[in-house]
Amino acid sequence: MKKYNLVLLCGGGGSEHDISLLSAKYFEACLSDHPRFNTLWLELSANGEYRTKEGEIVELTNRRDIRFADDTKAAWPVDYIIPCIHGFPGETGDIQSWFNLIQLPYFGCGSEASSNCFNKITAKMWFSALGIPNTPYLYLDEPSDDAIARVERAFDEWNGVFIKAASQGSSVGCFPATKREDIPALVKKAFEYAPFVVVEKTIVARELEVAVYEYDGELVATRPGEIVCAANTFYSFEEKYDAKSQAVTHVEAPDVDEATVEAIRDYALRAFKGMKLRHLSRIDFFLTRDNQILLNEINTFPGLTQISMFPKMLANHGHDFTTFLEKAILAELEGA
């Protein structure tokens, strides 16, 4: 039975670098004793260097192999790569473009799908094109006086706005505006994180999440889980990952009627199929007090830490993550 060489690529040098390492550890634990796979851990730095777990600088070549600085070591051929990178250059689609160019099979969504989901403005245009309701918004391409005036008018109409850098993950560069006088500074601050900014209507709603993944040729959407934040907070980077977070998670959201559950799952499947996603994604929704469903965002490579929702929802649906991962890899390498 053939064994395959897998690279676990993590890091990336961005704001979610350390979270990426935690996700890679989850994959490593799942694959450590697998009889079909040899794994090599590589950490990508902000300056583009690849390092092994032992700290040795290596090169991933266009011949799909790992070359070591110590030229007495033989090159390590790569059969498959798992880019455990949150934010740039993983969820942005950049690293997948490189894999496509050198024809290296990889886990997760493709380059175009990743890019379309990561940019909040592009994603919202796709949601609307697919007939999936989402939060009312404005698009800004510069922090001009006219742009700020537009945000202020929206604030008056919507009784509050969220100002978000359009191309960041894990709520990085996202700021709630609860006072009109704060808007100019928050708009300018958001533009420090991205060249485009999206301004959304503040929604008072429950935050629900659905794990969507391919399993044995079937596309699965789990029942929605729920994130419950502390009072008067939103699910910021700190609330997601800080050990002192007061956020509470439910693998299955309580007290949601069955018709709403099925509508959310249907929207999640429609988004996954319509945006040509692959292998896995976590699709997040708002559920308002009057039972309105709004698609919030899609995470094409959801976090896989001890507190992450995706593996919990997959397990709650009756599937094993290691088996899911094995099936996805072998399906691509062997057509199984």
Tab-separated table of N, CA and C in Angstrom, residues 244-321:
chain	number	residue	atom	x	y	z
A	244	LYS	N	-9.038	34.314	28.300
A	244	LYS	CA	-9.970	34.993	29.201
A	244	LYS	C	-11.301	35.323	28.523
A	245	SER	N	-11.495	34.824	27.310
A	245	SER	CA	-12.734	35.102	26.581
A	245	SER	C	-13.951	34.667	27.385
A	246	GLN	N	-14.991	35.504	27.343
A	246	GLN	CA	-16.244	35.180	28.025
A	246	GLN	C	-17.291	34.632	27.056
A	247	ALA	N	-16.896	34.443	25.796
A	247	ALA	CA	-17.832	33.901	24.814
A	247	ALA	C	-18.151	32.447	25.145
A	248	VAL	N	-19.390	32.073	24.923
A	248	VAL	CA	-19.863	30.707	25.148
A	248	VAL	C	-20.288	30.126	23.812
A	249	THR	N	-19.956	28.855	23.569
A	249	THR	CA	-20.340	28.217	22.312
A	249	THR	C	-21.293	27.052	22.576
A	250	HIS	N	-22.224	26.876	21.656
A	250	HIS	CA	-23.139	25.736	21.676
A	250	HIS	C	-22.969	24.989	20.359
A	251	VAL	N	-22.652	23.711	20.435
A	251	VAL	CA	-22.467	22.920	19.222
A	251	VAL	C	-23.762	22.860	18.417
A	252	GLU	N	-24.893	22.858	19.105
A	252	GLU	CA	-26.184	23.027	18.447
A	252	GLU	C	-26.889	24.211	19.084
A	253	ALA	N	-27.266	25.172	18.259
A	253	ALA	CA	-27.942	26.357	18.777
A	253	ALA	C	-29.281	25.964	19.387
A	254	PRO	N	-29.535	26.347	20.636
A	254	PRO	CA	-30.801	25.987	21.277
A	254	PRO	C	-31.954	26.878	20.808
A	255	ASP	N	-33.149	26.338	20.903
A	255	ASP	CA	-34.377	27.119	20.697
A	255	ASP	C	-34.442	27.781	19.314
A	256	VAL	N	-34.046	27.023	18.282
A	256	VAL	CA	-34.231	27.473	16.899
A	256	VAL	C	-35.203	26.496	16.254
A	257	ASP	N	-36.304	27.009	15.708
A	257	ASP	CA	-37.315	26.104	15.159
A	257	ASP	C	-36.774	25.383	13.931
A	258	GLU	N	-37.354	24.223	13.645
A	258	GLU	CA	-36.820	23.345	12.609
A	258	GLU	C	-36.865	23.979	11.222
A	259	ALA	N	-37.876	24.762	10.937
A	259	ALA	CA	-37.954	25.409	9.628
A	259	ALA	C	-36.795	26.385	9.435
A	260	THR	N	-36.429	27.104	10.501
A	260	THR	CA	-35.303	28.044	10.424
A	260	THR	C	-33.987	27.301	10.277
A	261	VAL	N	-33.822	26.210	11.025
A	261	VAL	CA	-32.613	25.382	10.901
A	261	VAL	C	-32.431	24.923	9.459
A	262	GLU	N	-33.493	24.412	8.856
A	262	GLU	CA	-33.387	23.900	7.493
A	262	GLU	C	-33.149	25.024	6.491
A	263	ALA	N	-33.708	26.199	6.739
A	263	ALA	CA	-33.459	27.338	5.845
A	263	ALA	C	-31.995	27.761	5.906
A	264	ILE	N	-31.419	27.789	7.111
A	264	ILE	CA	-30.009	28.145	7.279
A	264	ILE	C	-29.123	27.123	6.582
A	265	ARG	N	-29.411	25.844	6.768
A	265	ARG	CA	-28.621	24.790	6.124
A	265	ARG	C	-28.722	24.894	4.597
A	266	ASP	N	-29.903	25.207	4.099
A	266	ASP	CA	-30.088	25.349	2.657
A	266	ASP	C	-29.270	26.517	2.110
A	267	TYR	N	-29.274	27.637	2.818
A	267	TYR	CA	-28.456	28.779	2.394
A	267	TYR	C	-26.971	28.412	2.411
A	268	ALA	N	-26.544	27.670	3.445
A	268	ALA	CA	-25.135	27.283	3.550
A	268	ALA	C	-24.726	26.397	2.372
A	269	LEU	N	-25.566	25.437	2.023
A	269	LEU	CA	-25.274	24.562	0.891
A	269	LEU	C	-25.271	25.349	-0.419
A	270	ARG	N	-26.209	26.290	-0.549
A	270	ARG	CA	-26.288	27.109	-1.756
A	270	ARG	C	-25.020	27.947	-1.916
A	271	ALA	N	-24.528	28.504	-0.818
A	271	ALA	CA	-23.298	29.302	-0.864
A	271	ALA	C	-22.101	28.437	-1.222
A	272	PHE	N	-21.987	27.263	-0.607
A	272	PHE	CA	-20.851	26.359	-0.852
A	272	PHE	C	-20.812	25.953	-2.324
A	273	LYS	N	-21.965	25.536	-2.847
A	273	LYS	CA	-22.023	25.102	-4.246
A	273	LYS	C	-21.838	26.271	-5.202
A	274	GLY	N	-22.551	27.370	-4.933
A	274	GLY	CA	-22.536	28.500	-5.853
A	274	GLY	C	-21.197	29.187	-5.964
A	275	MET	N	-20.423	29.181	-4.866
A	275	MET	CA	-19.118	29.834	-4.884
A	275	MET	C	-17.988	28.860	-5.166
A	276	LYS	N	-18.360	27.614	-5.519
A	276	LYS	CA	-17.395	26.576	-5.908
A	276	LYS	C	-16.364	26.320	-4.805
A	277	LEU	N	-16.849	26.189	-3.565
A	277	LEU	CA	-15.957	25.862	-2.456
A	277	LEU	C	-15.604	24.377	-2.513
A	278	ARG	N	-14.625	23.980	-1.708
A	278	ARG	CA	-14.131	22.608	-1.800
A	278	ARG	C	-13.684	22.115	-0.431
A	279	HIS	N	-13.963	20.880	-0.144
A	279	HIS	CA	-13.551	20.166	1.056
A	279	HIS	C	-14.251	20.645	2.323
A	280	LEU	N	-14.058	21.917	2.705
A	280	LEU	CA	-14.651	22.380	3.966
A	280	LEU	C	-14.770	23.883	3.977
A	281	SER	N	-15.725	24.359	4.742
A	281	SER	CA	-15.864	25.780	5.054
A	281	SER	C	-16.770	25.907	6.270
A	282	ARG	N	-16.597	26.996	6.999
A	282	ARG	CA	-17.546	27.339	8.063
A	282	ARG	C	-18.308	28.565	7.596
A	283	ILE	N	-19.632	28.469	7.588
A	283	ILE	CA	-20.461	29.525	7.043
A	283	ILE	C	-21.286	30.125	8.178
A	284	ASP	N	-21.130	31.426	8.381
A	284	ASP	CA	-21.665	32.106	9.561
A	284	ASP	C	-22.874	32.970	9.204
A	285	PHE	N	-23.867	32.929	10.077
A	285	PHE	CA	-25.121	33.643	9.857
A	285	PHE	C	-25.489	34.495	11.069
A	286	PHE	N	-26.307	35.510	10.819
A	286	PHE	CA	-27.040	36.217	11.862
A	286	PHE	C	-28.494	35.736	11.822
A	287	LEU	N	-29.083	35.588	13.002
A	287	LEU	CA	-30.512	35.296	13.110
A	287	LEU	C	-31.119	36.388	13.988
A	288	THR	N	-31.946	37.252	13.391
A	288	THR	CA	-32.485	38.397	14.112
A	288	THR	C	-33.648	37.996	15.002
A	289	ARG	N	-34.089	38.954	15.803
A	289	ARG	CA	-35.182	38.680	16.739
A	289	ARG	C	-36.483	38.343	16.024
A	290	ASP	N	-36.651	38.868	14.800
A	290	ASP	CA	-37.865	38.549	14.040
A	290	ASP	C	-37.633	37.388	13.074
A	291	ASN	N	-36.589	36.581	13.353
A	291	ASN	CA	-36.297	35.341	12.619
A	291	ASN	C	-35.810	35.577	11.193
A	292	GLN	N	-35.203	36.735	10.941
A	292	GLN	CA	-34.599	36.983	9.637
A	292	GLN	C	-33.202	36.371	9.616
A	293	ILE	N	-32.900	35.643	8.555
A	293	ILE	CA	-31.602	34.990	8.387
A	293	ILE	C	-30.736	35.838	7.459
A	294	LEU	N	-29.515	36.171	7.903
A	294	LEU	CA	-28.578	36.950	7.095
A	294	LEU	C	-27.234	36.240	7.077
A	295	LEU	N	-26.710	35.970	5.882
A	295	LEU	CA	-25.384	35.365	5.787
A	295	LEU	C	-24.346	36.429	6.150
A	296	ASN	N	-23.498	36.125	7.104
A	296	ASN	CA	-22.490	37.082	7.563
A	296	ASN	C	-21.184	36.918	6.800
A	297	GLU	N	-20.581	35.730	6.868
A	297	GLU	CA	-19.305	35.525	6.181
A	297	GLU	C	-19.028	34.037	6.022
A	298	ILE	N	-18.056	33.735	5.153
A	298	ILE	CA	-17.612	32.361	4.929
A	298	ILE	C	-16.127	32.270	5.273
A	299	ASN	N	-15.777	31.284	6.080
A	299	ASN	CA	-14.376	31.003	6.398
A	299	ASN	C	-13.960	29.769	5.610
A	300	THR	N	-13.105	29.964	4.598
A	300	THR	CA	-12.728	28.850	3.734
A	300	THR	C	-11.706	27.920	4.371
A	301	PHE	N	-11.060	28.369	5.445
A	301	PHE	CA	-10.193	27.465	6.216
A	301	PHE	C	-10.418	27.779	7.693
A	302	PRO	N	-11.501	27.224	8.263
A	302	PRO	CA	-11.857	27.569	9.645
A	302	PRO	C	-10.805	27.119	10.638
A	303	GLY	N	-10.753	27.822	11.764
A	303	GLY	CA	-9.820	27.464	12.816
A	303	GLY	C	-10.068	26.054	13.330
A	304	LEU	N	-8.977	25.377	13.680
A	304	LEU	CA	-9.076	24.007	14.190
A	304	LEU	C	-8.272	23.898	15.483
A	305	THR	N	-8.617	24.773	16.416
A	305	THR	CA	-8.001	24.740	17.737
A	305	THR	C	-8.909	23.951	18.680
A	306	GLN	N	-8.507	23.859	19.948
A	306	GLN	CA	-9.303	23.100	20.923
A	306	GLN	C	-10.678	23.713	21.141
A	307	ILE	N	-10.825	25.024	20.895
A	307	ILE	CA	-12.114	25.671	21.144
A	307	ILE	C	-12.878	25.955	19.852
A	308	SER	N	-12.330	25.528	18.702
A	308	SER	CA	-12.961	25.843	17.424
A	308	SER	C	-14.246	25.050	17.225
A	309	MET	N	-15.190	25.674	16.522
A	309	MET	CA	-16.507	25.085	16.343
A	309	MET	C	-16.545	24.032	15.241
A	310	PHE	N	-15.752	24.204	14.175
A	310	PHE	CA	-15.892	23.307	13.032
A	310	PHE	C	-15.731	21.835	13.403
A	311	PRO	N	-14.625	21.422	14.036
A	311	PRO	CA	-14.497	19.990	14.345
A	311	PRO	C	-15.555	19.492	15.325
A	312	LYS	N	-16.029	20.383	16.210
A	312	LYS	CA	-17.075	19.983	17.152
A	312	LYS	C	-18.389	19.729	16.428
A	313	MET	N	-18.723	20.586	15.468
A	313	MET	CA	-19.973	20.415	14.735
A	313	MET	C	-19.905	19.190	13.829
A	314	LEU	N	-18.721	18.940	13.229
A	314	LEU	CA	-18.544	17.746	12.412
A	314	LEU	C	-18.739	16.485	13.254
A	315	ALA	N	-18.124	16.460	14.442
A	315	ALA	CA	-18.268	15.301	15.324
A	315	ALA	C	-19.709	15.141	15.785
A	316	ASN	N	-20.362	16.269	16.076
A	316	ASN	CA	-21.758	16.212	16.515
A	316	ASN	C	-22.663	15.648	15.422
A	317	HIS	N	-22.249	15.840	14.164
A	317	HIS	CA	-23.023	15.307	13.037
A	317	HIS	C	-22.774	13.810	12.847
A	318	GLY	N	-21.795	13.263	13.593
A	318	GLY	CA	-21.543	11.830	13.533
A	318	GLY	C	-20.349	11.434	12.696
A	319	HIS	N	-19.501	12.403	12.327
A	319	HIS	CA	-18.334	12.104	11.511
A	319	HIS	C	-17.042	12.333	12.294
A	320	ASP	N	-16.011	11.614	11.903
A	320	ASP	CA	-14.695	11.716	12.524
A	320	ASP	C	-13.796	12.571	11.634
A	321	PHE	N	-13.123	13.567	12.220
A	321	PHE	CA	-12.341	14.499	11.409
A	321	PHE	C	-11.186	13.800	10.703
